[in-house]
Amino acid sequence: MALVSGLIAFMALIICRKRQEEYFELHCGYSKAFQDSDEEKMHYQNGHVSFPEARFYIDPHTYEDPCQAVHEFAREIEASRIKIEKIIGSGEFGEVCYGRMRLPGKRDVPVALKTLKVGYTEKQRRDFLSEASIMAQFDHPNVIRLEGVVTRSKPVMIITEYMENGSLDSFLRRHDGQFTIIQLVGILRGIASGMTYLSDLGYVHRDLAARNILVNSNLVCKVSDFGLSRVLEDDPDAAYTTTGGKIPIRWTAPEAIAYRKFSSSSDVWSYGVVMWEVMSYGERPYWNLTNRDVIKSVEEGYRLPAPMGCPAALHTLMLDCWQKERSERPRFCQIVTVLDKLIRNPENLKSMDTLCSPLMNRSIPDFTTCRSVNDWLDTIKMGRYKSHFASGGYHTLGHVMSMNQHDIQKLGVTLMGHQKKIMTSVQVMRAQVLNQSVPSVHV
Ligand code: AMP
């Protein structure tokens, strides 16, 4: 009897657990595999969390001692396992270096090492390590991965995977015009996927911008920069607002600027600006407008125009991210779906027709004011081809206006993106000079 009732109790337990798993799979939208690994991690992370529904990001500042959080979430690595090779950048708290890490029984891997400069205060140490406590909670291919921390010897370090191509904004500027639209959409898709993951965890980034995305050698983009104080101290693009906070104005949603309402929806607004940065190969959003003018223009309903050669479908998505009403903006998972559809049906990326939303005047420069071929090339940021045009015998704008795509190729402009940029502006200039309506392309 005891054996039979024991067996029944055991089976009941198994059935209950299975039901519970199915429930969470259905209601949380997570796959089983995802749940299992998460559950395991949560047990490891803080012994008292036992259900996957509790899979939310934990703010290390909720710990009495945030240094305790870092040891709970991140693994300590012995300094002897790290070899620093060169300095690659500078962060808020000290230098960022490239190095190699060798763990027992594994081959050495390239890593990025963020160091805490000597003479730090206790608060700086805490703020520095809080980024590691945050990063350690994430595990996604489009979010920078933490390898561990060095806290028991000096310099104190945060060790992350190494991203060969550095930050996305400078990477795009170095490769202006060199990617296909599909490659650019792939970049955007990766960032949206990383942000879907973070927003599902309840993490609000607040400083999503191309400068805070890192690119590896396979062109995979990963969201980075998770320090708690970073928006306040670290970001050179952050400015003080009338409400006293320091905010990267050009990337931030109006409600976050006005009354600090930061949310995943305000991250979506910033994502729209990142889309614009990507499609314009690292152009500065709102160009040289002052922060005050940016706030005013956006408030009045003006929005950034489609960068030159940007498919209308992508600009429409940007405009959706910049809806004034935050509840009307898409969610990150919806953005991923839209981008996936575009990747599957690239013919939808062919249309360049602009939309009827109020766009900023800057969208089409007035080429009739250009005084020379060189002046015009500078205006469209193609100054590097001045000698090509000169040696091809194109000394006047009149002559340039007669060019076709083949002529541009013959000059030795090999990059498709650059050919398109030049050809589009030739067409626009022609229309402006003839006083016709400008073709539906924004420059
Ligand atoms: P941060 O303090 O995170 O803004 O880093 C400063 C700079 O260091 C960045 O702009 C990058 O150029 C570089 N950097 C930071 N993390 C990495 C990484 N994981 N891989 C490669 N470069 C990095």
XYZ file of C-alpha atoms and ligand atoms in Angstrom:
466
model
C 0.000 0.000 0.000
C 2.780 2.395 0.991
C 4.610 1.616 -2.244
C 1.502 2.221 -4.403
C 0.592 5.509 -2.703
C 4.203 6.645 -2.951
C 4.152 5.877 -6.671
C 0.870 7.795 -7.151
C 2.224 10.819 -5.278
C 5.369 10.767 -7.414
C 3.383 10.596 -10.675
C 1.097 13.433 -9.496
C 4.172 15.535 -8.854
C 5.534 14.817 -12.347
C 2.174 15.726 -13.969
C 1.914 18.962 -11.965
C 5.386 20.021 -12.988
C 4.698 19.249 -16.647
C 1.473 21.320 -16.495
C 3.366 24.169 -14.906
C 5.978 24.085 -17.662
C 3.275 24.074 -20.343
C 1.568 26.984 -18.642
C 4.678 29.125 -18.683
C 5.503 28.120 -22.234
C 2.035 29.257 -23.291
C 1.777 32.405 -21.214
C 5.313 33.722 -21.241
C 5.998 32.890 -24.854
C 9.342 31.334 -23.994
C 10.502 28.106 -25.552
C 11.198 25.142 -23.297
C 14.909 25.171 -24.000
C 15.063 28.843 -23.126
C 13.156 28.263 -19.898
C 15.326 25.437 -18.717
C 18.580 27.281 -19.102
C 17.077 30.408 -17.602
C 15.691 28.571 -14.653
C 19.043 27.032 -13.965
C 20.681 30.425 -14.143
C 18.161 32.048 -11.844
C 18.788 29.376 -9.195
C 22.456 30.077 -9.507
C 21.966 33.806 -9.527
C 19.878 34.266 -6.433
C 18.813 31.119 -4.689
C 15.267 32.228 -3.922
C 13.951 32.648 -7.491
C 12.386 29.440 -8.651
C 10.019 30.139 -11.543
C 10.788 31.315 -15.025
C 8.079 33.979 -14.855
C 10.379 35.776 -12.438
C 12.934 36.086 -15.236
C 13.382 39.823 -14.996
C 16.458 41.905 -14.961
C 17.542 42.723 -11.412
C 18.859 46.220 -10.813
C 22.111 45.827 -8.850
C 21.233 48.993 -6.934
C 18.431 47.073 -5.234
C 21.199 45.223 -3.404
C 22.262 46.725 -0.132
C 25.827 46.251 -1.291
C 26.004 46.383 -5.121
C 29.407 44.682 -4.916
C 27.573 41.643 -3.634
C 25.531 41.667 -6.857
C 28.617 41.483 -9.003
C 29.805 38.359 -7.227
C 26.407 36.799 -7.419
C 26.013 37.331 -11.154
C 29.517 37.473 -12.614
C 32.382 35.048 -12.338
C 35.693 36.161 -10.861
C 38.659 35.594 -13.141
C 42.217 35.384 -11.906
C 44.371 38.190 -13.261
C 47.070 35.647 -14.223
C 44.673 34.300 -16.875
C 44.597 37.638 -18.667
C 47.207 39.076 -21.003
C 46.693 42.753 -21.873
C 48.016 43.457 -25.388
C 47.018 46.965 -26.430
C 44.812 49.945 -25.619
C 41.827 50.258 -27.965
C 39.756 53.029 -26.462
C 38.903 54.981 -23.394
C 35.845 54.640 -21.236
C 34.375 56.656 -18.427
C 36.376 54.834 -15.752
C 39.631 54.107 -17.546
C 41.225 52.559 -20.598
C 39.636 49.853 -22.718
C 42.188 47.271 -23.860
C 42.436 44.320 -26.161
C 43.829 41.162 -24.604
C 43.634 37.417 -24.427
C 42.148 35.199 -21.751
C 43.029 31.587 -21.092
C 40.719 29.543 -18.887
C 41.712 26.080 -17.566
C 41.299 23.398 -20.222
C 40.314 25.930 -22.906
C 42.228 27.663 -25.667
C 42.820 31.352 -25.237
C 40.192 33.773 -26.521
C 40.428 37.430 -27.555
C 38.717 39.712 -25.041
C 38.052 43.394 -24.391
C 39.153 44.604 -20.964
C 37.603 47.640 -19.378
C 39.855 48.837 -16.623
C 39.188 50.988 -13.575
C 41.840 53.686 -13.336
C 43.978 53.935 -10.211
C 42.932 56.269 -7.436
C 39.246 55.480 -7.831
C 36.721 56.213 -5.094
C 34.516 53.523 -3.598
C 31.533 54.975 -5.467
C 33.408 54.817 -8.791
C 34.317 51.184 -8.109
C 30.676 50.401 -7.376
C 29.383 52.203 -10.477
C 32.060 50.592 -12.626
C 31.190 47.088 -11.461
C 27.448 47.678 -11.706
C 27.814 47.431 -15.497
C 29.216 43.913 -15.041
C 26.333 42.950 -12.719
C 23.873 44.058 -15.378
C 25.676 42.496 -18.325
C 26.106 39.213 -16.467
C 22.334 38.754 -16.430
C 22.086 38.794 -20.226
C 22.617 35.952 -22.628
C 21.751 36.753 -26.224
C 23.708 36.745 -29.511
C 22.953 40.460 -30.051
C 23.899 41.632 -26.579
C 27.550 41.969 -25.561
C 28.629 38.972 -23.484
C 30.403 39.316 -20.162
C 33.256 36.856 -19.634
C 33.899 37.844 -16.042
C 35.454 40.356 -13.689
C 38.794 40.838 -11.956
C 38.103 42.405 -8.555
C 40.599 40.695 -6.246
C 43.661 42.305 -7.787
C 44.456 45.560 -9.558
C 43.599 46.893 -12.018
C 39.948 46.022 -11.448
C 38.615 44.859 -14.833
C 35.444 43.947 -16.665
C 36.104 41.326 -19.322
C 33.819 41.017 -22.338
C 33.906 39.312 -25.706
C 36.061 41.212 -28.193
C 34.284 42.992 -31.053
C 36.800 43.402 -33.864
C 35.057 46.259 -35.678
C 34.481 48.475 -32.636
C 31.498 50.774 -32.334
C 28.876 50.891 -35.074
C 28.911 54.648 -35.742
C 32.607 54.842 -36.571
C 32.463 51.487 -38.385
C 29.743 52.833 -40.708
C 31.643 56.069 -41.333
C 34.731 54.062 -42.293
C 32.674 52.005 -44.760
C 30.415 54.686 -46.229
C 28.352 53.293 -49.107
C 29.943 49.855 -49.008
C 27.060 47.641 -47.950
C 23.987 46.361 -49.731
C 20.581 47.358 -48.396
C 20.053 43.768 -47.265
C 23.275 43.878 -45.242
C 22.121 47.102 -43.588
C 18.736 45.552 -42.831
C 20.616 42.575 -41.344
C 22.454 44.964 -39.024
C 19.144 46.567 -37.994
C 17.536 43.186 -37.458
C 20.328 42.127 -35.096
C 19.993 45.261 -32.989
C 16.185 44.909 -32.854
C 16.565 41.285 -31.793
C 18.942 42.219 -28.954
C 16.531 44.942 -27.859
C 13.579 42.523 -27.959
C 15.475 40.318 -25.536
C 16.352 43.203 -23.223
C 12.856 44.682 -23.223
C 11.376 41.223 -22.496
C 13.559 41.157 -19.391
C 12.225 44.556 -18.392
C 15.533 46.286 -19.050
C 15.300 49.861 -20.364
C 18.541 50.944 -22.031
C 18.047 54.768 -22.152
C 21.096 55.373 -24.347
C 20.511 53.306 -27.457
C 22.614 54.884 -30.215
C 24.986 53.591 -32.908
C 27.958 54.590 -30.715
C 26.747 52.085 -28.115
C 26.447 49.166 -30.518
C 29.540 47.035 -31.149
C 30.296 45.144 -34.360
C 32.276 41.909 -34.646
C 34.203 40.512 -37.611
C 31.074 38.799 -38.992
C 29.133 42.062 -39.028
C 27.070 40.881 -36.047
C 25.923 43.863 -33.993
C 25.557 43.700 -30.235
C 23.957 46.136 -27.847
C 26.422 47.356 -25.227
C 27.014 50.060 -22.633
C 24.971 49.131 -19.600
C 26.570 51.213 -16.858
C 24.049 52.747 -14.511
C 25.731 56.127 -14.484
C 26.640 56.116 -18.160
C 23.780 58.283 -19.380
C 24.698 60.878 -16.837
C 28.467 60.891 -17.006
C 29.874 59.006 -19.929
C 28.021 59.972 -23.040
C 29.487 63.016 -24.797
C 26.146 63.419 -26.567
C 24.223 63.770 -23.339
C 23.138 67.283 -22.383
C 21.388 68.778 -19.379
C 17.669 69.340 -19.743
C 15.540 71.906 -17.964
C 14.381 69.156 -15.606
C 17.985 68.686 -14.508
C 18.728 65.280 -16.030
C 21.488 64.681 -18.566
C 20.082 63.113 -21.685
C 21.324 62.298 -25.219
C 18.726 64.634 -26.754
C 18.965 63.569 -30.420
C 18.265 59.947 -29.580
C 15.676 60.419 -26.852
C 11.882 60.306 -27.047
C 10.041 63.570 -26.241
C 8.329 62.199 -23.115
C 11.702 61.040 -21.737
C 13.193 64.482 -22.343
C 10.178 66.331 -20.941
C 9.425 64.317 -17.817
C 11.925 61.452 -17.779
C 9.396 58.850 -18.808
C 11.905 56.202 -19.932
C 10.439 52.908 -21.080
C 10.912 50.269 -23.750
C 8.792 52.572 -25.939
C 11.314 55.372 -25.497
C 14.019 52.828 -26.414
C 11.990 52.175 -29.595
C 12.191 55.893 -30.436
C 15.985 55.726 -30.007
C 16.023 52.606 -32.167
C 14.374 54.636 -34.964
C 17.262 57.113 -34.713
C 19.745 54.204 -34.851
C 17.969 53.009 -38.023
C 18.520 56.471 -39.477
C 22.200 56.440 -38.445
C 22.683 53.046 -40.084
C 20.941 53.971 -43.342
C 22.946 57.213 -43.572
C 26.251 55.478 -42.744
C 26.832 57.263 -39.466
C 25.539 60.759 -40.264
C 24.811 62.857 -37.172
C 21.064 62.915 -36.489
C 19.647 66.409 -37.125
C 23.084 67.437 -38.443
C 24.281 70.686 -36.857
C 20.949 71.720 -35.342
C 21.336 72.688 -31.693
C 19.764 70.468 -29.044
C 17.210 73.189 -28.360
C 16.225 73.284 -32.057
C 16.006 69.482 -32.172
C 13.572 69.464 -29.253
C 11.530 72.275 -30.809
C 11.394 70.722 -34.305
C 10.417 67.304 -32.983
C 7.797 68.887 -30.756
C 6.373 70.690 -33.809
C 6.045 67.338 -35.561
C 9.089 67.414 -37.832
C 10.914 64.155 -38.369
C 14.212 63.158 -39.968
C 13.847 62.515 -43.718
C 14.842 59.249 -45.357
C 18.611 59.183 -45.876
C 19.603 59.071 -49.532
C 18.953 55.657 -51.070
C 16.939 54.516 -48.054
C 13.976 52.332 -49.028
C 10.584 53.844 -48.182
C 9.637 50.752 -46.152
C 12.499 51.426 -43.741
C 11.723 55.113 -43.462
C 8.092 54.249 -42.709
C 9.318 52.040 -39.879
C 11.479 54.887 -38.548
C 8.456 57.224 -38.614
C 6.469 54.593 -36.698
C 9.183 54.517 -34.024
C 8.892 58.314 -33.809
C 5.169 58.435 -33.097
C 4.556 61.122 -30.537
C 2.158 58.878 -28.633
C 4.368 56.166 -27.196
C 1.624 53.535 -27.169
C 1.425 53.890 -30.955
C 5.054 52.957 -31.500
C 5.779 49.365 -32.500
C 7.278 46.985 -29.964
C 10.727 45.547 -30.605
C 9.374 42.093 -31.427
C 7.123 43.689 -34.083
C 10.108 45.532 -35.543
C 11.964 42.215 -35.863
C 8.948 40.735 -37.668
C 8.782 43.650 -40.137
C 12.519 43.436 -40.857
C 12.341 39.654 -41.315
C 9.565 40.120 -43.856
C 11.645 42.685 -45.739
C 14.644 40.348 -45.780
C 12.452 37.544 -47.135
C 10.855 39.813 -49.789
C 13.626 42.191 -50.847
C 11.506 43.565 -53.715
C 9.671 45.557 -51.008
C 12.923 47.415 -50.421
C 13.023 48.788 -53.943
C 10.570 51.658 -53.583
C 12.119 54.977 -52.619
C 8.872 56.927 -52.635
C 8.757 59.309 -49.773
C 5.906 59.653 -47.362
C 3.609 62.505 -46.583
C 4.728 63.138 -43.028
C 6.198 66.524 -42.114
C 9.885 66.062 -42.835
C 12.688 68.421 -42.042
C 13.679 70.847 -44.795
C 17.216 69.586 -44.686
C 16.088 66.560 -46.711
C 16.984 68.056 -50.106
C 19.937 70.435 -50.350
C 19.586 73.208 -52.888
C 22.197 72.228 -55.480
C 21.579 75.407 -57.472
C 23.660 77.210 -54.834
C 26.715 74.992 -55.481
C 29.462 77.013 -57.141
C 31.632 74.225 -58.547
C 31.900 70.489 -59.030
C 34.078 70.291 -55.923
C 31.557 72.296 -53.923
C 28.771 69.941 -55.028
C 30.838 66.842 -54.183
C 31.515 68.264 -50.708
C 27.794 68.919 -50.226
C 26.973 65.271 -50.860
C 30.002 64.113 -48.808
C 31.650 62.563 -51.854
C 34.641 64.918 -51.805
C 36.980 61.928 -52.103
C 36.072 61.736 -55.831
C 37.150 65.299 -56.725
C 40.229 64.096 -58.603
C 38.187 61.407 -60.415
C 35.801 64.048 -61.744
C 38.649 66.404 -62.693
C 40.634 63.763 -64.562
C 37.425 62.585 -66.264
C 37.041 66.120 -67.660
C 33.967 67.045 -65.572
C 34.881 70.622 -64.728
C 31.420 72.243 -64.738
C 28.129 71.394 -63.083
C 26.471 71.609 -66.493
C 28.673 68.781 -67.653
C 27.977 66.799 -64.464
C 24.231 67.128 -65.031
C 24.542 65.218 -68.309
C 26.039 62.175 -66.574
C 24.451 58.772 -66.353
C 25.286 55.820 -64.098
C 27.669 54.365 -66.656
C 29.681 57.626 -66.783
C 30.003 57.538 -63.001
C 31.283 53.956 -63.113
C 33.764 54.922 -65.838
C 35.277 57.546 -63.532
C 36.311 54.722 -61.213
C 33.550 55.019 -58.611
C 33.280 51.312 -57.882
C 31.127 51.234 -54.763
C 27.476 50.724 -55.559
C 26.358 52.914 -52.651
C 28.501 55.810 -53.860
C 27.352 55.435 -57.471
C 23.753 55.617 -56.257
C 24.419 58.619 -54.041
C 26.099 60.547 -56.865
C 23.511 59.552 -59.473
C 20.616 60.508 -57.229
C 22.031 63.935 -56.556
C 22.718 64.442 -60.295
C 19.028 63.745 -60.938
C 17.936 66.069 -58.134
C 20.238 68.838 -59.342
C 18.938 68.460 -62.889
C 15.355 68.775 -61.671
C 16.194 71.790 -59.490
C 17.960 73.596 -62.316
C 15.108 72.894 -64.716
C 12.771 74.018 -61.946
C 10.875 70.767 -62.094
C 9.435 68.968 -59.129
C 12.199 67.069 -57.391
C 12.194 63.277 -57.785
C 10.899 61.411 -54.786
C 14.259 60.862 -53.188
C 15.657 62.608 -50.157
C 19.274 63.606 -50.078
P 32.797 52.169 -23.622
O 33.387 52.626 -22.342
O 32.003 50.905 -23.478
O 32.048 53.252 -24.343
O 34.057 51.783 -24.576
C 34.913 52.752 -25.151
C 35.368 52.269 -26.521
O 36.119 51.065 -26.387
C 34.215 51.917 -27.461
O 33.762 53.033 -28.156
C 34.846 50.887 -28.378
O 35.541 51.514 -29.430
C 35.843 50.183 -27.452
N 35.243 48.934 -26.946
C 34.492 48.790 -25.832
N 34.126 47.515 -25.665
C 34.661 46.823 -26.687
C 34.622 45.443 -27.090
N 33.942 44.533 -26.392
N 35.279 45.072 -28.198
C 35.959 46.009 -28.913
N 36.025 47.314 -28.607
C 35.375 47.724 -27.505
